[in-house]
Coordinates of C-alpha atoms in Angstrom, one line a residue:
X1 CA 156.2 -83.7 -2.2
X2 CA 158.8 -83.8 0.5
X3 CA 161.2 -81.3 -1.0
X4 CA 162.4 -79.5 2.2
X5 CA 163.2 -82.4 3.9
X6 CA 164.7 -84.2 1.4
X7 CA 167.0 -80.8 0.8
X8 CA 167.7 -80.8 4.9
X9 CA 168.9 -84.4 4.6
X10 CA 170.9 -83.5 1.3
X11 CA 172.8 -80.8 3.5
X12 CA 173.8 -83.5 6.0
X13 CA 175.0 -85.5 3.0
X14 CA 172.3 -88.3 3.3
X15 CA 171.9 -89.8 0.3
X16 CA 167.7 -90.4 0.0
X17 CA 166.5 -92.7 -2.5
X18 CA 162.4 -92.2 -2.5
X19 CA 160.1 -95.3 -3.8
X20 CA 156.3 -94.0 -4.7
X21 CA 153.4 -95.3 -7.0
X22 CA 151.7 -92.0 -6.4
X23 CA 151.1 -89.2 -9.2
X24 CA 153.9 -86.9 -9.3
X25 CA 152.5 -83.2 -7.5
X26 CA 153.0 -80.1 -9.9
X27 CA 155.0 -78.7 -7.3
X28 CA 157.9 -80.7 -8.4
X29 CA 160.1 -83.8 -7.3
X30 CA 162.3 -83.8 -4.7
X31 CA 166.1 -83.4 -5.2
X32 CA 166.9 -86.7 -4.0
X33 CA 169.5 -89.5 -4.7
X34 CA 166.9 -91.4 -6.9
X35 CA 163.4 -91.4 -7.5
X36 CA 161.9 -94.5 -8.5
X37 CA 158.1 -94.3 -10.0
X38 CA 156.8 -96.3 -12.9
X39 CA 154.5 -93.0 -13.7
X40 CA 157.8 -91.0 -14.2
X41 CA 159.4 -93.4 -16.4
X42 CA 157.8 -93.4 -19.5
X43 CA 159.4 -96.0 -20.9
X44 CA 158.3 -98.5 -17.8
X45 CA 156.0 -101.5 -19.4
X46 CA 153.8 -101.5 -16.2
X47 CA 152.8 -97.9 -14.9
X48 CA 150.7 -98.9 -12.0
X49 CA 152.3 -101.1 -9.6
X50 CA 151.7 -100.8 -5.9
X51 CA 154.3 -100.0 -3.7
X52 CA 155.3 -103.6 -2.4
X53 CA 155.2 -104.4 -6.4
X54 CA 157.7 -101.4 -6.8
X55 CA 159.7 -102.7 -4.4
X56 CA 159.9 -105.6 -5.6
X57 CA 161.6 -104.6 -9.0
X58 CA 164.3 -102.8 -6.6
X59 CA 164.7 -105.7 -5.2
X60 CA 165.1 -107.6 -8.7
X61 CA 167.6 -105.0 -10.2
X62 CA 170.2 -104.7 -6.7
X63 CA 170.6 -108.7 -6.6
X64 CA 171.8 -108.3 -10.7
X65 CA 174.5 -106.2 -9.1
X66 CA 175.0 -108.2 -5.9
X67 CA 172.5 -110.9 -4.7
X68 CA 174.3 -110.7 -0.6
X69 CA 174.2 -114.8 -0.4
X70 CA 170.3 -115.6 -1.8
X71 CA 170.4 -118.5 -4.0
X72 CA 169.5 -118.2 -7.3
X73 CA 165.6 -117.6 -7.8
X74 CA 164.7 -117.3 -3.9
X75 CA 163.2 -113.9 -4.3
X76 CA 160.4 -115.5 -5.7
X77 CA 159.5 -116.2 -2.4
X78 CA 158.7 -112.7 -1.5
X79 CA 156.1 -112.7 -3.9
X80 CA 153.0 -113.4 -1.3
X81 CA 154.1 -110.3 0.2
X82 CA 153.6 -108.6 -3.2
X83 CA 150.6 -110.6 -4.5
X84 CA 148.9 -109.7 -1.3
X85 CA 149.4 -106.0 -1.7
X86 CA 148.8 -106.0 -5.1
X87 CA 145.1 -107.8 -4.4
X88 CA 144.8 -104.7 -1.7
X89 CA 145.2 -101.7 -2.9
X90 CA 142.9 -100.8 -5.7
X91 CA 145.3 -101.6 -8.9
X92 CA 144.2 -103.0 -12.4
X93 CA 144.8 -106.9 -12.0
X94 CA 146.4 -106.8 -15.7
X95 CA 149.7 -106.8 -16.9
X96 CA 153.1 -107.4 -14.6
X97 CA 150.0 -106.9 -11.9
X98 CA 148.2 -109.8 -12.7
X99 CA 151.6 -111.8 -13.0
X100 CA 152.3 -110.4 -9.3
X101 CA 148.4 -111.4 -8.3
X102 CA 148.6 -114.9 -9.8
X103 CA 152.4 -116.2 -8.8
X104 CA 151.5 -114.2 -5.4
X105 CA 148.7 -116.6 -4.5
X106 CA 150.7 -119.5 -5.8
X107 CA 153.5 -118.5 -3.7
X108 CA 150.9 -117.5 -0.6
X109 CA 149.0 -121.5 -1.0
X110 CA 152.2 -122.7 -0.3
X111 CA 153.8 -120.2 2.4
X112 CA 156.2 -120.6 5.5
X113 CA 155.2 -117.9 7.1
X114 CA 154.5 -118.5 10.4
X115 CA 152.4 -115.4 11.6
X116 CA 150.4 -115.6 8.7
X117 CA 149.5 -119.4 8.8
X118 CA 148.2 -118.6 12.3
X119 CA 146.2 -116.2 10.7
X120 CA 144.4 -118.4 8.3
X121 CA 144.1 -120.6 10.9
X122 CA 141.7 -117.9 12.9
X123 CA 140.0 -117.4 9.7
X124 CA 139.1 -121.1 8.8
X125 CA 141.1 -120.3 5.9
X126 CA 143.0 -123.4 4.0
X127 CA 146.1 -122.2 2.3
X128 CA 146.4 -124.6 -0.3
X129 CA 142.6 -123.0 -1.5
X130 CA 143.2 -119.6 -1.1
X131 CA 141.6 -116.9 -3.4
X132 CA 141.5 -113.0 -4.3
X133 CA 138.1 -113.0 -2.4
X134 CA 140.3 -114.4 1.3
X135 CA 142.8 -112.0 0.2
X136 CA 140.4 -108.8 0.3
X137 CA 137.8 -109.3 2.6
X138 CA 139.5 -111.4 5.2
X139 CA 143.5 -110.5 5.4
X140 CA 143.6 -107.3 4.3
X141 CA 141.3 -105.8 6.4
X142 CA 143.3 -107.5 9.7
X143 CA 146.3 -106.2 8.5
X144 CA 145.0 -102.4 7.3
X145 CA 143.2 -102.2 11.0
X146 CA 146.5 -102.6 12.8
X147 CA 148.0 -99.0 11.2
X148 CA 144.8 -97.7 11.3
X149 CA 144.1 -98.3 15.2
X150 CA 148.1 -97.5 16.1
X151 CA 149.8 -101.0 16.1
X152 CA 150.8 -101.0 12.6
X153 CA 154.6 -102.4 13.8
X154 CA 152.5 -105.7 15.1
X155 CA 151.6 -106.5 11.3
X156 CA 154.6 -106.0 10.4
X157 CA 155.6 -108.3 13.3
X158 CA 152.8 -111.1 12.3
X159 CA 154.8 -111.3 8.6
X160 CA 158.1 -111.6 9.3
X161 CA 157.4 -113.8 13.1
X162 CA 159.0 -117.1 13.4
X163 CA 158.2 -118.3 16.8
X164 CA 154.6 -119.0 17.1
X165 CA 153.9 -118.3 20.2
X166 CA 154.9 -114.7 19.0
X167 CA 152.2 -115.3 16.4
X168 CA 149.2 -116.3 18.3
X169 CA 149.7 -113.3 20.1
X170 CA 149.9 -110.9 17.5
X171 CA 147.0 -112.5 15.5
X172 CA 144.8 -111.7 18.9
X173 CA 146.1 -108.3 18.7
X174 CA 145.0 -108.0 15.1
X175 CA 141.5 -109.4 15.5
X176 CA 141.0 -106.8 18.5
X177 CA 142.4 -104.3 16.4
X178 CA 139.9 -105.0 13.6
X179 CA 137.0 -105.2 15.3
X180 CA 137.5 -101.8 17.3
X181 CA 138.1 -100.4 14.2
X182 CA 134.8 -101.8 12.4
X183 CA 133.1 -100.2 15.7
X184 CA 134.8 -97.1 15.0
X185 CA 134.3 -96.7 11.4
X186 CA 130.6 -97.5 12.1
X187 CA 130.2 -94.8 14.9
X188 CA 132.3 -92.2 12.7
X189 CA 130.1 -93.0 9.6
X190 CA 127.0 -92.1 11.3
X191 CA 128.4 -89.0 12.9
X192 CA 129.5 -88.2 9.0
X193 CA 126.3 -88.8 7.2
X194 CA 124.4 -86.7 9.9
X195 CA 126.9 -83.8 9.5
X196 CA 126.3 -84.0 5.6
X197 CA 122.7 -84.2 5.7
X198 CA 122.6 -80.9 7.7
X199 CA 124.9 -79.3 5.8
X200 CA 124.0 -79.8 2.2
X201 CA 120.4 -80.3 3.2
X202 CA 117.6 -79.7 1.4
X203 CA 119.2 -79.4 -2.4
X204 CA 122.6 -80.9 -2.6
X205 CA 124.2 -79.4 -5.8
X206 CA 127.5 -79.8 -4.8
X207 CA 129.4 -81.9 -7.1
X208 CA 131.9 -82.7 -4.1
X209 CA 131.5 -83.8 -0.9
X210 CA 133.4 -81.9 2.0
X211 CA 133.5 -82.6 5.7
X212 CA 135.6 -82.4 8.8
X213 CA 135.9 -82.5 12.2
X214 CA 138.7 -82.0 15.2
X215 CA 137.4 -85.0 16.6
X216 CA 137.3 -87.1 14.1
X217 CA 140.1 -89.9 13.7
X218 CA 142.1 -89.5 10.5
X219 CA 143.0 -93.2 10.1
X220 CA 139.5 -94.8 9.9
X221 CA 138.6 -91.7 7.3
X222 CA 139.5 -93.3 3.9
X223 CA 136.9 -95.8 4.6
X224 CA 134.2 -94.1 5.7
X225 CA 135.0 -91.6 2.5
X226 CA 135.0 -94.7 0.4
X227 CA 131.7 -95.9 1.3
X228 CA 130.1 -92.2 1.4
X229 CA 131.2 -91.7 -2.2
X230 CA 130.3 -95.3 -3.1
X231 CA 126.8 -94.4 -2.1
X232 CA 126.7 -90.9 -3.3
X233 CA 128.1 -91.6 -6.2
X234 CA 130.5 -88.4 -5.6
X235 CA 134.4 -88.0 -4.8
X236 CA 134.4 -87.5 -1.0
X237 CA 136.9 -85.3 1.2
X238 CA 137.0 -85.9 4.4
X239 CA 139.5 -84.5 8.0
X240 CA 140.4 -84.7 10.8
X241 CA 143.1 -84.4 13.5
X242 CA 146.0 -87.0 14.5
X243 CA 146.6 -86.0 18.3
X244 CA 148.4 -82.8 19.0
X245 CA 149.1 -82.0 15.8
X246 CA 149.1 -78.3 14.7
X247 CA 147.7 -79.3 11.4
X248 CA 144.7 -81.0 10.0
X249 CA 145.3 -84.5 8.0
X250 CA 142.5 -86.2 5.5
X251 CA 141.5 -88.5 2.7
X252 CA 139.8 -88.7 -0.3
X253 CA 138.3 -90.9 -2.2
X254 CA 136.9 -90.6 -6.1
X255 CA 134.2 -92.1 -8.6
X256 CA 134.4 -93.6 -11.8
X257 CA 135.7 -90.9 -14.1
X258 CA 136.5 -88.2 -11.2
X259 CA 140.2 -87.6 -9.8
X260 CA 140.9 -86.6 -6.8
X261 CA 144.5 -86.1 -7.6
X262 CA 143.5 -83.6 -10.4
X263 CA 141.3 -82.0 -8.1
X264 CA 143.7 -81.5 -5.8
X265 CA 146.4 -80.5 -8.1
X266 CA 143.6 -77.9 -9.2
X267 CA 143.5 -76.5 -5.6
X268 CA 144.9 -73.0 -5.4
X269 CA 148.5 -73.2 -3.5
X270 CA 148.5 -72.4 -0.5
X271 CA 145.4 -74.4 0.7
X272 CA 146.8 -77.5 1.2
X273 CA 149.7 -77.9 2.9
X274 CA 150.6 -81.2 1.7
X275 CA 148.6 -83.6 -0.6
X276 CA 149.3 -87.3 -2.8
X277 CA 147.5 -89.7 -4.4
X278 CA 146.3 -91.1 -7.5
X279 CA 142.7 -90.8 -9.2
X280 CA 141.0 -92.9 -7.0
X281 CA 142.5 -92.2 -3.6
X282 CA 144.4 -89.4 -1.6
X283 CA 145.6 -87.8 1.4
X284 CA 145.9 -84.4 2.2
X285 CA 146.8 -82.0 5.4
X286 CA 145.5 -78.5 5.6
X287 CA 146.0 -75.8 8.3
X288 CA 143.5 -74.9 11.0
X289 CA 143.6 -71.1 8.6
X290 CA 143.0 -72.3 5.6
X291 CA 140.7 -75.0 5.9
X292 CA 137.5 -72.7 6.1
X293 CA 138.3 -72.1 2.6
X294 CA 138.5 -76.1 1.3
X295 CA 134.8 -76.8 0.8
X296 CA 134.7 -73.3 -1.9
X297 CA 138.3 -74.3 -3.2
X298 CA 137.7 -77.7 -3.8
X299 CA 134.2 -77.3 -5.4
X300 CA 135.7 -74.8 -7.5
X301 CA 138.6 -77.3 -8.7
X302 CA 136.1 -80.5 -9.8
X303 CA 134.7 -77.6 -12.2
X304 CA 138.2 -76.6 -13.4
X305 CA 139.8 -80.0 -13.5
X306 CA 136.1 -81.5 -14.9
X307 CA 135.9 -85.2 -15.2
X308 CA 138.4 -87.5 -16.5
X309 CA 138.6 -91.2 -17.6
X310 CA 135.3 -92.6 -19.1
X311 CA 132.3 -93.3 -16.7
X312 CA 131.6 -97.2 -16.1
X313 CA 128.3 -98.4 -16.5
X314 CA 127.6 -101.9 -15.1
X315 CA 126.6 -104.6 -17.3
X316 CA 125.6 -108.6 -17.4
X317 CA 128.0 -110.6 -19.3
X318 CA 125.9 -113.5 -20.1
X319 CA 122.6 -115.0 -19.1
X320 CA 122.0 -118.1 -18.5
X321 CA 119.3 -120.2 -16.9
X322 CA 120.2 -122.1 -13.4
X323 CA 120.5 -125.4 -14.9
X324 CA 123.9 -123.8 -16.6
X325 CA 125.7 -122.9 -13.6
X326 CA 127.5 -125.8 -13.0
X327 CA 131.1 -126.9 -12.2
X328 CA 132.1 -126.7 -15.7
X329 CA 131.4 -123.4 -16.0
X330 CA 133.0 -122.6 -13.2
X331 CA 136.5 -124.4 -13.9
X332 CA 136.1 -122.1 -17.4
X333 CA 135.8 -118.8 -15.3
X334 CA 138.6 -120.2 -12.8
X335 CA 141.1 -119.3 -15.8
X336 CA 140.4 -116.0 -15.5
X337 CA 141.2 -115.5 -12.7
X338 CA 142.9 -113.9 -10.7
X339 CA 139.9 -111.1 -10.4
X340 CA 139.9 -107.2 -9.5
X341 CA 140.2 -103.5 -10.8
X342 CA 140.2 -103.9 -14.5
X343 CA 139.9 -107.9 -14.7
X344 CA 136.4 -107.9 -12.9
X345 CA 134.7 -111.0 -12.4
X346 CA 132.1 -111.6 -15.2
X347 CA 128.6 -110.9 -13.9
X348 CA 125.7 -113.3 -14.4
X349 CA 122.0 -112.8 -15.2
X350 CA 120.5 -116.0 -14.0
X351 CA 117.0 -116.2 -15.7
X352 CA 113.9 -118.4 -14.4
X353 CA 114.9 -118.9 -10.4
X354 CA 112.2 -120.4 -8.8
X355 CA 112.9 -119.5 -5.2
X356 CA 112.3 -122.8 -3.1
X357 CA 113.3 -121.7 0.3
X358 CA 114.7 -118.7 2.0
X359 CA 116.9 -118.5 4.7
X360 CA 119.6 -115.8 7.1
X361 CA 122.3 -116.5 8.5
X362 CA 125.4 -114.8 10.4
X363 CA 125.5 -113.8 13.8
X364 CA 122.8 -110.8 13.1
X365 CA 121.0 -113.0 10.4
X366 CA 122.1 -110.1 8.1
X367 CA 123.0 -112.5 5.6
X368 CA 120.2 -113.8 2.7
X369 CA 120.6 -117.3 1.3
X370 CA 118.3 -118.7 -1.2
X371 CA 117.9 -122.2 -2.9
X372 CA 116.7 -122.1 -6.0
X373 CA 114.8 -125.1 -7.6
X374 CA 116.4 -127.0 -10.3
X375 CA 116.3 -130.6 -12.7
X376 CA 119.6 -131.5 -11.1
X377 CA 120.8 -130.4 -7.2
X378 CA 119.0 -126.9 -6.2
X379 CA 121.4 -124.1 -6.3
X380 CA 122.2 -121.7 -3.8
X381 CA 122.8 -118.2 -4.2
X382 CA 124.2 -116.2 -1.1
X383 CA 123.9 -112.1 -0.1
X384 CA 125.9 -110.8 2.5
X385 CA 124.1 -107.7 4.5
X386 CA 121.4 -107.7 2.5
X387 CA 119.7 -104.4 2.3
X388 CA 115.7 -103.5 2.5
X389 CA 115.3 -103.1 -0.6
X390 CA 116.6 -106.7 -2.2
X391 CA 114.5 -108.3 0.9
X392 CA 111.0 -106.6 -0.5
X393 CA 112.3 -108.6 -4.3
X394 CA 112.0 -112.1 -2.8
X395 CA 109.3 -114.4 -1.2
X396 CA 109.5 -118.2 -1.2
X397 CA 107.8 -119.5 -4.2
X398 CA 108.6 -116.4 -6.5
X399 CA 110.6 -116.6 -9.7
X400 CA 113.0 -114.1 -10.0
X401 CA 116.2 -113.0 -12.2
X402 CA 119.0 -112.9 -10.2
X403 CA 122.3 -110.5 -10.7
X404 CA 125.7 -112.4 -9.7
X405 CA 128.4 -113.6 -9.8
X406 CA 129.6 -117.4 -9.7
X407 CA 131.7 -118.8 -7.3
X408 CA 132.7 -122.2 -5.8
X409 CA 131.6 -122.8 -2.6
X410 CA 134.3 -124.9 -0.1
X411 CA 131.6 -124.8 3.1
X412 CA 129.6 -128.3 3.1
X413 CA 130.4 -130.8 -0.5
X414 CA 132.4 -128.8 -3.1
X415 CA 130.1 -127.1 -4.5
X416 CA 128.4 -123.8 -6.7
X417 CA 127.0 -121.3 -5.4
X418 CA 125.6 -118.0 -6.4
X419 CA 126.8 -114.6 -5.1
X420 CA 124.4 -112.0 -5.3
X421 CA 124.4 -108.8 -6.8
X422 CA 120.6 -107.8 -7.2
X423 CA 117.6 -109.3 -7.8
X424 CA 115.6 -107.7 -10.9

């Protein structure tokens, strides 16, 4: 949506060649040197690769031209780059995606990279076992706090770094980062929810959440939207303000079968004064004028633009009782993988668990682990930050059904283990 600056660096006879993964605005595309997008090239086999997967196929097509000294077949090594960012930002694992996803991880078991080793090395993470799941929940999140707490040049740093001392460093720096920004995404959520419950309280109607505040840090906002409309079940807008600024920045997020991006795009112009994104997530910037008007507006566009996609309901794959989940099972799922959007792990119902012990664990004891009696070895099934209601579903001695998924356990013996999605 840049078009005036792309025009200003035209005039100084800069040639701008723009990358993006993003939904093309109705506004137009900018008049630049080249604009690569797989979801303006209808002819492109693959239209929803991440940017670092994007990049990568630039990469690909300059070294037919000219490959600048790189041995034949060494780009392959960039590929835990791409295989990371492809597990990370919310694209269907199918496709030349789940090629980039499983030679990344292939590529990432065996990597040279020195920052990043340190960084498995903080996490008790063994490269050579490395799965989706470390991906996700334990490197992403390091890496996504540094840009979202201001020191986004020190990941960069932490992947490219070959002196170590360099690395241990900037793998302290990341950890700090990440934990002030857990801190402040918990503080900011709370502040949120109470603003929405006041606002929308007592009959909440509204088929969109909207909510804003000067104060309120712009960076840390796509995940607190992401869990509101995770729990609410509704796409979430949420702003902001980024310093001196004399505009207002923000994020969305949306639900199964609701764009943001066609909401936006159903926006009246004028209101925003810059906006991207694709259906599930978004950014925006509005002016301090018109952003009284964005709760009405954007309301008004979900009923305009209406739903789109089908609705996902969730589902059990197969049931089985615990005597089946065994290591066998679990080499025959390992095929599948590598898991995420659109190649979901297949979910379990796990019949007949006779709940022999119960324990928590974690710092907090916010953690639920269960053992559940069996002919063979119990088996355990795990749930992290389990909530009040699951706790009121289980009592040693009780047979239950339990919801999961199944997963191989490294802690202790090699081993299966259970992760919990509900107990019914």
């Amino acid at each position: 949506t840049a078009l005036e600056e792309v025009d200003f660096a035209n005039n100084l006879g800069i040639d701008v060649i723009i990358t993006d993964h993003h939904l093309p605005s109705e506004i137009g595309l900018p008049k630049s040197f080249a604009n690569i997008n797989p979801k303006i090239s209808p002819d492109y086999p693959e239209q929803m690769l991440c940017g670092a997967g994007e990049i990568f196929k630039v990469v690909q097509a300059i070294i037919l031209k000219e490959r600048f000294g790189l041995a034949p077949g060494a780009e392959k090594w960039l590929l835990d780059m791409v295989g990371i960012a492809t597990l990370s930002d919310m694209v269907p694992i199918k496709g030349e995606n789940r090629a980039f996803a499983c030679f990344g991880l292939m590529v990432l078991r065996k990597t040279r990279r020195v920052g990043l080793l340190r960084l498995l090395k903080t996490l008790k993470i063994d490269p050579k076992r490395i799965t989706e799941d470390d991906v996700g929940f334990m490197i992403t999140p390091r890496i996504n706090a540094a840009s979202r707490m201001g020191i986004s040049y020190d990941a960069f740093k932490l992947l490219t770094t070959t002196d170590e001392a360099e690395a241990e460093v900037l793998v302290k720096n990341l950890e700090k980062a990440n934990t002030e920004r857990k801190s402040t995404t918990a503080y900011l959520a709370k502040e949120v929810r109470k603003m929405i419950e006041a606002k929308y309280s007592p009959y909440f109607s509204n088929k969109v959440i909207v909510a804003g505040n000067p104060s309120w840090q712009p960076s840390i906002l796509g995940l607190v939207a992401g869990s509101l409309a995770e729990s609410e079940s509704k796409p979430v807008f949420l702003w902001g303000k980024e310093g001196s600024k004399e505009e207002l920045k923000g994020s969305c997020r949306g639900i199964a079968g609701v764009s943001v991006s066609t909401i936006m795009s159903a926006v009246p112009s004028g209101v925003f004064l810059n906006f991207g994104g694709h259906h599930q997530a978004g950014g925006f910037s509005v002016s301090y004028e018109s952003v009284h008007l964005l709760d009405e507006e954007i309301e008004k566009a979900y009923l305009k633009a209406g739903e789109v996609g089908e609705s996902v309901e969730s589902y059990v794959d197969f049931s089985v009782d615990p005597e089946s989940v065994n290591d066998r099972l679990l080499r025959d799922l390992e095929k599948l993988s590598p898991f995420g959007i659109a190649n979901e792990k297949p979910t379990f119902l796990i019949n007949s668990a006779k709940i022999s012990d119960l324990t928590f664990f974690g710092k907090e004891k916010n953690h639920l682990k269960l053992i559940i009696e069996r002919n063979t070895w119990p088996l355990e099934a795990i749930c992290f930050f389990v909530g009040a209601d699951m706790l009121k579903k289980v009592e040693k001695g009780m047979t239950v059904k339990i919801v999961g998924n199944i997963e191989r356990n490294f802690f202790g013996r090699n081993s299966v283990r259970v992760r919990i999605i509900d107990i019914v």
